[in-house]
Coordinates of C-alpha atoms in Angstrom, one line a residue:
X435 CA 7.9 -19.1 44.8
X436 CA 6.7 -20.5 41.4
X437 CA 9.5 -22.0 39.4
X438 CA 7.5 -23.6 36.6
X439 CA 10.5 -25.0 34.8
X440 CA 10.1 -28.6 35.9
X441 CA 12.5 -30.8 37.9
X442 CA 13.9 -33.9 36.3
X443 CA 15.2 -35.2 33.0
X444 CA 16.0 -38.9 33.1
X445 CA 15.4 -40.0 36.6
X446 CA 13.4 -39.0 39.7
X447 CA 16.4 -37.6 41.4
X448 CA 18.6 -36.0 38.7
X449 CA 17.0 -32.5 39.3
X450 CA 18.4 -31.2 36.0
X451 CA 15.8 -28.4 35.7
X452 CA 15.8 -27.5 39.4
X453 CA 16.8 -24.0 40.5
X454 CA 19.9 -25.3 42.4
X455 CA 21.1 -26.7 39.0
X456 CA 20.8 -23.2 37.4
X457 CA 22.8 -20.9 39.6
X458 CA 20.6 -20.5 42.7
X459 CA 21.9 -21.5 46.2
X460 CA 18.6 -21.9 47.9
X461 CA 15.0 -22.7 46.7
X462 CA 11.6 -22.8 48.3
X463 CA 8.5 -23.0 46.3
X464 CA 6.5 -24.8 43.5
X465 CA 8.6 -26.5 40.8
X466 CA 5.5 -26.5 38.6
X467 CA 2.7 -24.1 38.1
X468 CA -0.5 -23.3 39.9
X469 CA -3.7 -25.0 38.6
X470 CA -7.4 -25.1 39.6
X471 CA -6.7 -28.7 40.4
X472 CA -4.4 -27.6 43.3
X473 CA -7.5 -26.2 45.0
X474 CA -9.6 -29.3 44.3
X475 CA -12.3 -27.2 42.6
X476 CA -14.8 -28.8 40.2
X477 CA -13.4 -26.8 37.3
X478 CA -10.3 -28.6 35.9
X479 CA -7.8 -26.5 34.1
X480 CA -5.1 -28.8 32.8
X481 CA -5.8 -29.8 29.2
X482 CA -9.6 -29.6 29.9
X483 CA -10.6 -30.2 26.3
X484 CA -8.2 -33.2 26.1
X485 CA -9.6 -34.6 29.3
X486 CA -13.2 -34.3 27.9
X487 CA -12.1 -36.2 24.8
X488 CA -10.4 -39.0 26.8
X489 CA -13.5 -39.3 29.0
X490 CA -15.8 -39.5 26.0
X491 CA -13.7 -42.4 24.5
X492 CA -13.7 -44.1 27.9
X493 CA -17.5 -43.9 28.0
X494 CA -17.7 -45.4 24.5
X495 CA -15.5 -48.3 25.5
X496 CA -17.7 -48.9 28.7
X497 CA -20.8 -48.8 26.5
X498 CA -19.3 -51.3 24.1
X499 CA -18.4 -53.7 26.9
X500 CA -21.9 -53.4 28.5
X501 CA -23.6 -53.9 25.1
X502 CA -21.5 -57.1 24.4
X503 CA -22.1 -58.3 27.9
X504 CA -25.9 -57.8 27.6
X505 CA -25.9 -59.5 24.2
X506 CA -24.0 -62.5 25.6
X507 CA -26.2 -62.9 28.8
X508 CA -29.5 -62.6 26.9
X509 CA -28.3 -64.6 23.9
X510 CA -29.3 -61.8 21.5
X511 CA -26.1 -62.3 19.5
X512 CA -23.2 -64.7 19.9
X513 CA -19.9 -63.3 21.3
X514 CA -16.9 -64.9 22.8
X515 CA -16.2 -64.2 26.5
X516 CA -12.5 -63.6 25.6
X517 CA -13.5 -60.6 23.4
X518 CA -15.5 -59.1 26.2
X519 CA -12.8 -59.6 28.8
X520 CA -10.1 -58.3 26.4
X521 CA -12.0 -55.2 25.6
X522 CA -12.8 -54.6 29.3
X523 CA -9.1 -54.9 30.2
X524 CA -8.0 -52.6 27.3
X525 CA -10.6 -50.1 28.4
X526 CA -9.4 -50.2 32.0
X527 CA -5.8 -49.7 30.9
X528 CA -6.8 -46.8 28.7
X529 CA -8.7 -45.1 31.5
X530 CA -5.8 -45.6 34.0
X531 CA -3.2 -44.3 31.4
X532 CA -4.8 -40.8 31.2
X533 CA -6.5 -40.6 34.6
X534 CA -3.3 -41.4 36.4
X535 CA -2.0 -38.1 35.0
X536 CA -5.0 -35.8 35.0
X537 CA -7.0 -37.3 37.8
X538 CA -4.1 -37.1 40.3
X539 CA -2.8 -33.6 39.2
X540 CA -3.2 -32.3 42.7
X541 CA -0.9 -35.0 44.1
X542 CA 1.6 -35.1 41.2
X543 CA 2.0 -31.4 40.3
X544 CA 0.8 -29.3 43.3
X545 CA 3.9 -29.7 45.6
X546 CA 6.2 -27.5 47.6
X547 CA 10.0 -28.1 47.8
X548 CA 12.8 -26.8 49.9
X549 CA 16.0 -27.2 47.9
X550 CA 15.8 -30.8 46.7
X551 CA 13.3 -32.0 49.4
X552 CA 9.6 -32.1 49.0
X553 CA 8.0 -30.6 52.1
X554 CA 4.3 -30.8 51.1
X555 CA 2.6 -33.1 48.7
X556 CA -0.1 -32.0 47.9
X557 CA 0.5 -28.4 49.0
X558 CA -1.8 -26.8 51.6
X559 CA -3.0 -23.7 49.8
X560 CA -4.4 -22.2 53.0
X561 CA -0.9 -21.9 54.4
X562 CA 1.1 -21.3 51.2
X563 CA 0.9 -17.5 51.6
X564 CA 2.3 -17.4 55.1
X565 CA 4.9 -20.1 54.3
X566 CA 6.2 -18.2 51.2
X567 CA 6.3 -14.9 53.1
X568 CA 8.1 -16.5 56.1
X569 CA 10.7 -18.0 53.9
X570 CA 11.4 -14.8 52.0
X571 CA 11.7 -12.7 55.2
X572 CA 14.0 -15.4 56.7
X573 CA 16.2 -15.3 53.6
X574 CA 16.6 -11.5 54.0
X575 CA 17.5 -11.8 57.7
X576 CA 20.0 -14.6 57.0
X577 CA 21.8 -12.7 54.2
X578 CA 21.6 -9.1 55.5
X579 CA 25.4 -8.8 56.0
X580 CA 26.4 -9.6 52.5
X581 CA 25.1 -9.0 48.9
X582 CA 22.2 -11.2 48.0
X583 CA 19.8 -11.8 45.1
X584 CA 16.2 -12.7 46.2
X585 CA 13.9 -13.7 43.4
X586 CA 10.3 -14.0 44.7
X587 CA 7.8 -15.4 42.2
X588 CA 4.4 -15.0 43.9
X589 CA 1.6 -17.5 43.4
X590 CA -0.9 -14.6 43.6
X591 CA -2.9 -13.0 40.7
X592 CA -2.9 -16.5 39.1
X593 CA -5.9 -18.7 39.0
X594 CA -7.3 -20.3 41.2
X595 CA -6.6 -17.0 43.1
X596 CA -5.6 -18.3 46.4
X597 CA -6.7 -15.7 48.9
X598 CA -6.6 -16.0 52.7
X599 CA -9.8 -15.3 54.7
X600 CA -8.4 -12.0 55.9
X601 CA -8.5 -10.5 52.4
X602 CA -11.6 -12.2 51.0
X603 CA -14.3 -9.7 50.0
X604 CA -12.1 -6.7 50.6
X605 CA -12.0 -5.5 47.1
X606 CA -14.8 -4.1 44.9
X607 CA -13.3 -6.0 42.0
X608 CA -14.2 -9.5 43.2
X609 CA -11.8 -12.5 43.8
X610 CA -9.1 -11.0 41.5
X611 CA -9.2 -7.7 43.3
X612 CA -8.9 -9.5 46.7
X613 CA -5.9 -11.4 45.4
X614 CA -4.2 -8.3 44.2
X615 CA -4.7 -6.6 47.6
X616 CA -3.2 -9.6 49.4
X617 CA -0.2 -9.6 47.0
X618 CA 0.2 -5.9 47.6
X619 CA 0.3 -6.6 51.4
X620 CA 2.9 -9.4 50.9
X621 CA 5.1 -7.1 48.9
X622 CA 4.7 -4.5 51.6
X623 CA 5.8 -7.0 54.2
X624 CA 9.0 -7.8 52.2
X625 CA 9.8 -4.1 51.8
X626 CA 9.3 -3.7 55.6
X627 CA 11.8 -6.5 56.2
X628 CA 14.3 -4.7 53.9
X629 CA 13.7 -1.4 55.8
X630 CA 13.9 -3.1 59.2
X631 CA 17.4 -4.4 58.4
X632 CA 18.5 -0.9 57.3
X633 CA 19.0 -2.1 53.7
X634 CA 16.6 0.3 52.1
X635 CA 19.1 2.6 50.5
X636 CA 21.4 -0.2 49.3
X637 CA 18.9 -2.6 47.8
X638 CA 17.7 -2.5 44.2
X639 CA 14.1 -3.7 44.0
X640 CA 12.3 -4.5 40.8
X641 CA 8.6 -5.4 40.7
X642 CA 6.8 -6.5 37.5
X643 CA 4.4 -9.0 36.1
X644 CA 5.4 -11.7 33.6
X645 CA 2.4 -11.1 31.3
X646 CA -0.9 -9.3 31.0
X647 CA -4.3 -10.5 32.3
X648 CA -5.6 -13.9 31.2
X649 CA -8.9 -13.1 29.5
X650 CA -10.0 -16.8 29.2
X651 CA -9.8 -17.3 32.9
X652 CA -13.5 -17.0 33.9
X653 CA -16.0 -18.6 36.2
X654 CA -19.5 -17.9 34.9
X655 CA -19.5 -14.1 34.3
X656 CA -16.7 -13.5 36.8
X657 CA -13.4 -12.5 35.3
X658 CA -10.6 -14.2 37.1
X659 CA -7.6 -13.2 35.0
X660 CA -7.4 -9.5 35.4
X661 CA -8.0 -6.6 33.0
X662 CA -5.7 -5.1 30.3
X663 CA -7.2 -1.7 29.9
X664 CA -7.1 -0.2 26.5
X665 CA -4.8 -2.9 25.2
X666 CA -5.9 -5.7 22.9
X667 CA -5.6 -9.4 23.8
X668 CA -4.1 -11.0 26.9
X669 CA -1.9 -13.7 28.3
X670 CA -0.6 -16.3 25.8
X671 CA -1.6 -14.4 22.7
X672 CA 1.8 -13.9 21.1
X673 CA 2.2 -10.3 20.2
X674 CA -1.0 -8.4 21.2
X675 CA -0.2 -5.6 23.6
X676 CA -2.6 -6.8 26.3
X677 CA -0.6 -9.9 26.9
X678 CA 2.9 -8.4 26.9
X679 CA 2.7 -4.7 28.0
X680 CA 3.0 -4.6 31.8
X681 CA 4.4 -1.9 34.1
X682 CA 7.6 -2.2 36.0
X683 CA 8.2 -0.5 39.3
X684 CA 11.7 0.1 40.6
X685 CA 12.8 1.2 44.1
X686 CA 16.3 2.2 45.1
X687 CA 16.1 5.3 47.4
X688 CA 19.9 5.7 47.8
X689 CA 20.5 6.0 44.1
X690 CA 17.3 6.6 42.0
X691 CA 15.0 9.6 42.5
X692 CA 11.4 8.9 43.4
X693 CA 8.4 9.7 41.2
X694 CA 10.2 9.3 37.9
X695 CA 8.2 7.9 35.0
X696 CA 10.0 6.3 32.1
X697 CA 8.0 5.6 28.9
X698 CA 10.4 3.3 27.2
X699 CA 9.9 -0.4 26.2
X700 CA 12.1 -2.7 28.1
X701 CA 12.0 -6.5 28.7
X702 CA 12.1 -8.9 31.6
X703 CA 15.2 -10.3 29.8
X704 CA 16.8 -7.1 31.0
X705 CA 16.9 -8.3 34.6
X706 CA 19.8 -10.6 33.9
X707 CA 22.3 -8.0 32.5
X708 CA 21.1 -5.5 35.1
X709 CA 21.8 -7.9 38.0
X710 CA 25.2 -8.9 36.5
X711 CA 26.1 -5.2 36.2
X712 CA 25.0 -4.5 39.8
X713 CA 27.1 -7.4 41.1
X714 CA 30.2 -6.1 39.3
X715 CA 30.3 -8.9 36.7
X716 CA 30.3 -9.1 32.9
X717 CA 27.7 -10.8 30.8
X718 CA 28.9 -13.8 28.8
X719 CA 30.7 -12.7 25.6
X720 CA 30.4 -16.1 23.8
X721 CA 26.7 -15.7 22.9
X722 CA 24.1 -13.1 22.0
X723 CA 22.5 -11.7 25.2
X724 CA 19.0 -10.3 24.3
X725 CA 18.7 -8.3 27.5
X726 CA 20.1 -4.8 28.1
X727 CA 21.0 -3.3 31.4
X728 CA 18.3 -1.1 32.8
X729 CA 20.7 1.1 34.8
X730 CA 21.5 3.8 32.1
X731 CA 17.8 4.3 31.6
X732 CA 17.0 4.4 35.3
X733 CA 19.9 6.7 36.2
X734 CA 19.2 9.1 33.3
X735 CA 22.5 8.6 31.4
X736 CA 20.4 7.2 28.5
X737 CA 17.2 8.6 27.2
X738 CA 16.1 5.6 25.2
X739 CA 15.9 1.8 25.8
X740 CA 18.7 -0.3 24.4
X741 CA 16.1 -2.2 22.5
X742 CA 15.6 -0.9 19.0
X743 CA 13.7 -4.1 18.0
X744 CA 11.8 -6.5 20.3
X745 CA 10.7 -9.9 19.1
X746 CA 7.5 -11.4 20.5
X747 CA 7.1 -15.2 20.4
X748 CA 4.3 -17.7 21.0
X749 CA 6.2 -20.8 21.8
X750 CA 8.8 -21.1 19.1
X751 CA 6.8 -19.2 16.6
X752 CA 7.6 -15.5 16.0
X753 CA 4.2 -13.7 16.1
X754 CA 5.2 -10.0 16.2
X755 CA 8.1 -7.5 16.1
X756 CA 8.3 -4.1 17.7
X757 CA 10.5 -1.4 16.2
X758 CA 11.3 1.7 18.3
X759 CA 12.9 4.1 15.9
X760 CA 15.9 5.7 17.4
X761 CA 15.6 8.9 15.6
X762 CA 11.9 9.5 16.4
X763 CA 9.3 8.7 18.9
X764 CA 7.5 6.3 16.6
X765 CA 6.9 2.7 17.7
X766 CA 5.9 0.3 14.9
X767 CA 4.5 -3.2 15.5
X768 CA 4.3 -5.8 12.8
X769 CA 2.1 -8.9 13.4
X770 CA 3.0 -12.0 11.3
X771 CA 0.5 -14.2 13.1
X772 CA -2.5 -13.5 15.4
X773 CA -4.8 -15.9 17.3
X774 CA -8.2 -16.7 15.9
X775 CA -10.6 -15.4 18.6
X776 CA -13.6 -17.6 19.6
X777 CA -16.2 -16.1 19.2
X778 CA -14.7 -13.8 16.6
X779 CA -15.6 -10.5 18.3
X780 CA -14.8 -11.6 21.8
X781 CA -11.1 -10.6 21.9
X782 CA -10.1 -13.9 23.4
X783 CA -10.0 -17.7 22.7
X784 CA -13.0 -18.7 24.9
X785 CA -13.8 -21.7 22.6
X786 CA -10.4 -23.3 23.2
X787 CA -9.6 -22.0 26.7
X788 CA -6.2 -20.9 25.6
X789 CA -4.9 -19.4 22.3
X790 CA -2.8 -21.7 20.2
X791 CA 0.5 -20.6 18.6
X792 CA 0.2 -22.3 15.2
X793 CA -2.1 -24.3 12.9
X794 CA -5.8 -23.5 12.3
X795 CA -5.9 -21.5 15.6
X796 CA -3.9 -18.6 14.1
X797 CA -4.2 -16.3 11.1
X798 CA -0.9 -15.7 9.1
X799 CA -0.4 -12.2 7.7
X800 CA 1.7 -11.5 4.6
X801 CA 2.3 -8.6 4.4
X802 CA 2.2 -8.3 8.2
X803 CA -0.5 -6.3 10.1
X804 CA 1.3 -3.0 10.9
X805 CA 0.4 -0.6 13.7
X806 CA 1.8 2.7 14.9
X807 CA 1.7 2.1 18.6
X808 CA 2.7 5.7 19.3
X809 CA -0.6 6.8 17.7
X810 CA -2.7 3.6 18.1
X811 CA -1.7 1.7 21.3
X812 CA -4.9 -0.3 21.2
X813 CA -4.0 -1.8 17.9
X814 CA -7.4 -1.0 16.4
X815 CA -6.4 0.4 13.0
X816 CA -4.0 -1.7 10.9
X817 CA -2.0 0.4 8.4
X818 CA -1.6 -0.4 4.7
X819 CA 0.4 0.9 1.8
X820 CA -2.7 3.1 0.9
X821 CA -2.9 4.7 4.3
X822 CA 0.7 4.8 5.4
X823 CA 3.4 6.2 3.0
X824 CA 6.2 4.5 5.0
X825 CA 4.4 1.1 5.0
X826 CA 6.8 -0.7 2.5
X827 CA 9.9 0.9 4.0
X828 CA 8.9 0.0 7.6
X829 CA 7.9 -3.6 6.9
X830 CA 11.1 -4.1 4.8
X831 CA 13.3 -2.8 7.7
X832 CA 11.5 -5.1 10.2
X833 CA 11.9 -8.0 7.9
X834 CA 15.7 -7.3 7.8
X835 CA 15.8 -7.2 11.6
X836 CA 14.1 -10.6 11.8
X837 CA 16.7 -12.1 9.4
X838 CA 19.5 -10.6 11.6
X839 CA 17.8 -11.9 14.7
X840 CA 17.4 -15.4 13.4
X841 CA 21.1 -15.7 12.7
X842 CA 21.7 -15.3 16.5
X843 CA 19.4 -18.3 17.4
X844 CA 20.8 -21.8 18.1
X845 CA 18.4 -24.7 17.5
X846 CA 17.7 -26.7 20.7
X847 CA 15.5 -29.7 21.5
X848 CA 11.8 -28.7 21.6
X849 CA 10.9 -28.5 25.3
X850 CA 7.2 -28.3 24.5
X851 CA 7.0 -31.4 22.3
X852 CA 4.2 -33.9 23.0
X853 CA 6.7 -36.4 24.4
X854 CA 8.1 -33.8 26.8
X855 CA 4.7 -33.0 28.0
X856 CA 3.2 -36.4 28.7
X857 CA 3.4 -37.7 32.3
X858 CA 6.3 -40.0 33.0
X859 CA 6.0 -42.0 36.3
X860 CA 9.8 -42.4 36.5
X861 CA 10.3 -38.6 36.6
X862 CA 7.5 -37.9 39.1
X863 CA 8.8 -36.1 42.2
X864 CA 7.6 -38.0 45.2
X865 CA 8.2 -37.6 49.0
X866 CA 7.2 -41.2 49.8
X867 CA 7.4 -44.5 48.0
X868 CA 5.9 -44.0 44.6
X869 CA 2.9 -43.9 44.0
X870 CA 2.1 -43.2 47.7
X871 CA 3.2 -39.5 47.6
X872 CA 1.7 -37.8 50.6
X873 CA 3.6 -35.7 53.1
X874 CA 3.4 -32.5 55.2
X875 CA 6.8 -31.6 56.7
X876 CA 5.9 -27.9 57.0
X877 CA 3.5 -28.4 59.9

């Protein structure tokens, strides 16, 4: 499914970020992410505000060239032909430089790969659902006689909400509801494949989302990014509960009793040590592993999560810290930075399209905004020294935990720097002779 970690570092074929270079033996899916551009809609998603700015500058250059040309031809004012030609060439190069990246997003970014080979460029969204499902079921059938790890990262419940005709209009909750129903059906098909191969009681299955609903994802008045219930905020908002609090569902009939509800905060980082534990291995001892095995919690040998503190980042910026006190049921949350909503009372960054992590798009809090999530899960009523006797003690203990946490971090090159995010033709995955990248080996 969706990898979204990129492919290449220095050349088109080095595959340094590819799944096969990070421990996986087989890969089928999207190396990048899903965008509206993949569907070819009239609503571009990738750096929309930046594209609008580039297009405005391009129009200004075109207007300047036409003005000079008109003045030259009508003798209104003297101007050298060289200046007109030079400005026109510069304008053309400027247009090509940004349009080659954003105008061809569908062909550059919306691709399917099998291992190192590109099988569709651009991908055919109408057949992606069946292709993904077929690949996953085939993987289970091929590996049923030995231990296997299957990681399925579905493209569903992500804009542009690819939904096959069979599921369109089935839900009362619009396009998003239709997409959820089809995802549910796909998961059911995968579980059926596990059951069919008599692997039900020996297979640990973990289902979760990587974040809450995207509130800014809208088309007119239609909400395309889901709903976060009583929780404030959404996807990409650093520490607000609506973006990070998601349910996890576990199935392992041979080991875990059905119907158990565990109200403990865990992390998707816990998947790694859990899988290592299940495989009979040991996590690396030469570094700090932030995850904790889920098995003691799931099997009932532990009553509380292994996470006393959880650190919630936006990019490389620490926005919030959660403290689950071991000796009580209290869960404190301190926000050091929160996004500036546009409009202010909207609860989302509609003006920007996505909430920034730093700069004028966030509000810094010193002392931090403090909430008691066990009493106020909606984060509506920030506490203060006047309203909470433990305010100073709690914020001091959280600050100490942050200092301890930062000692475990190792600086690395910034993956989200401007240079790492501009399009580089020499790194572009291409199934033909660049720039003629069109192929369909699936069908």
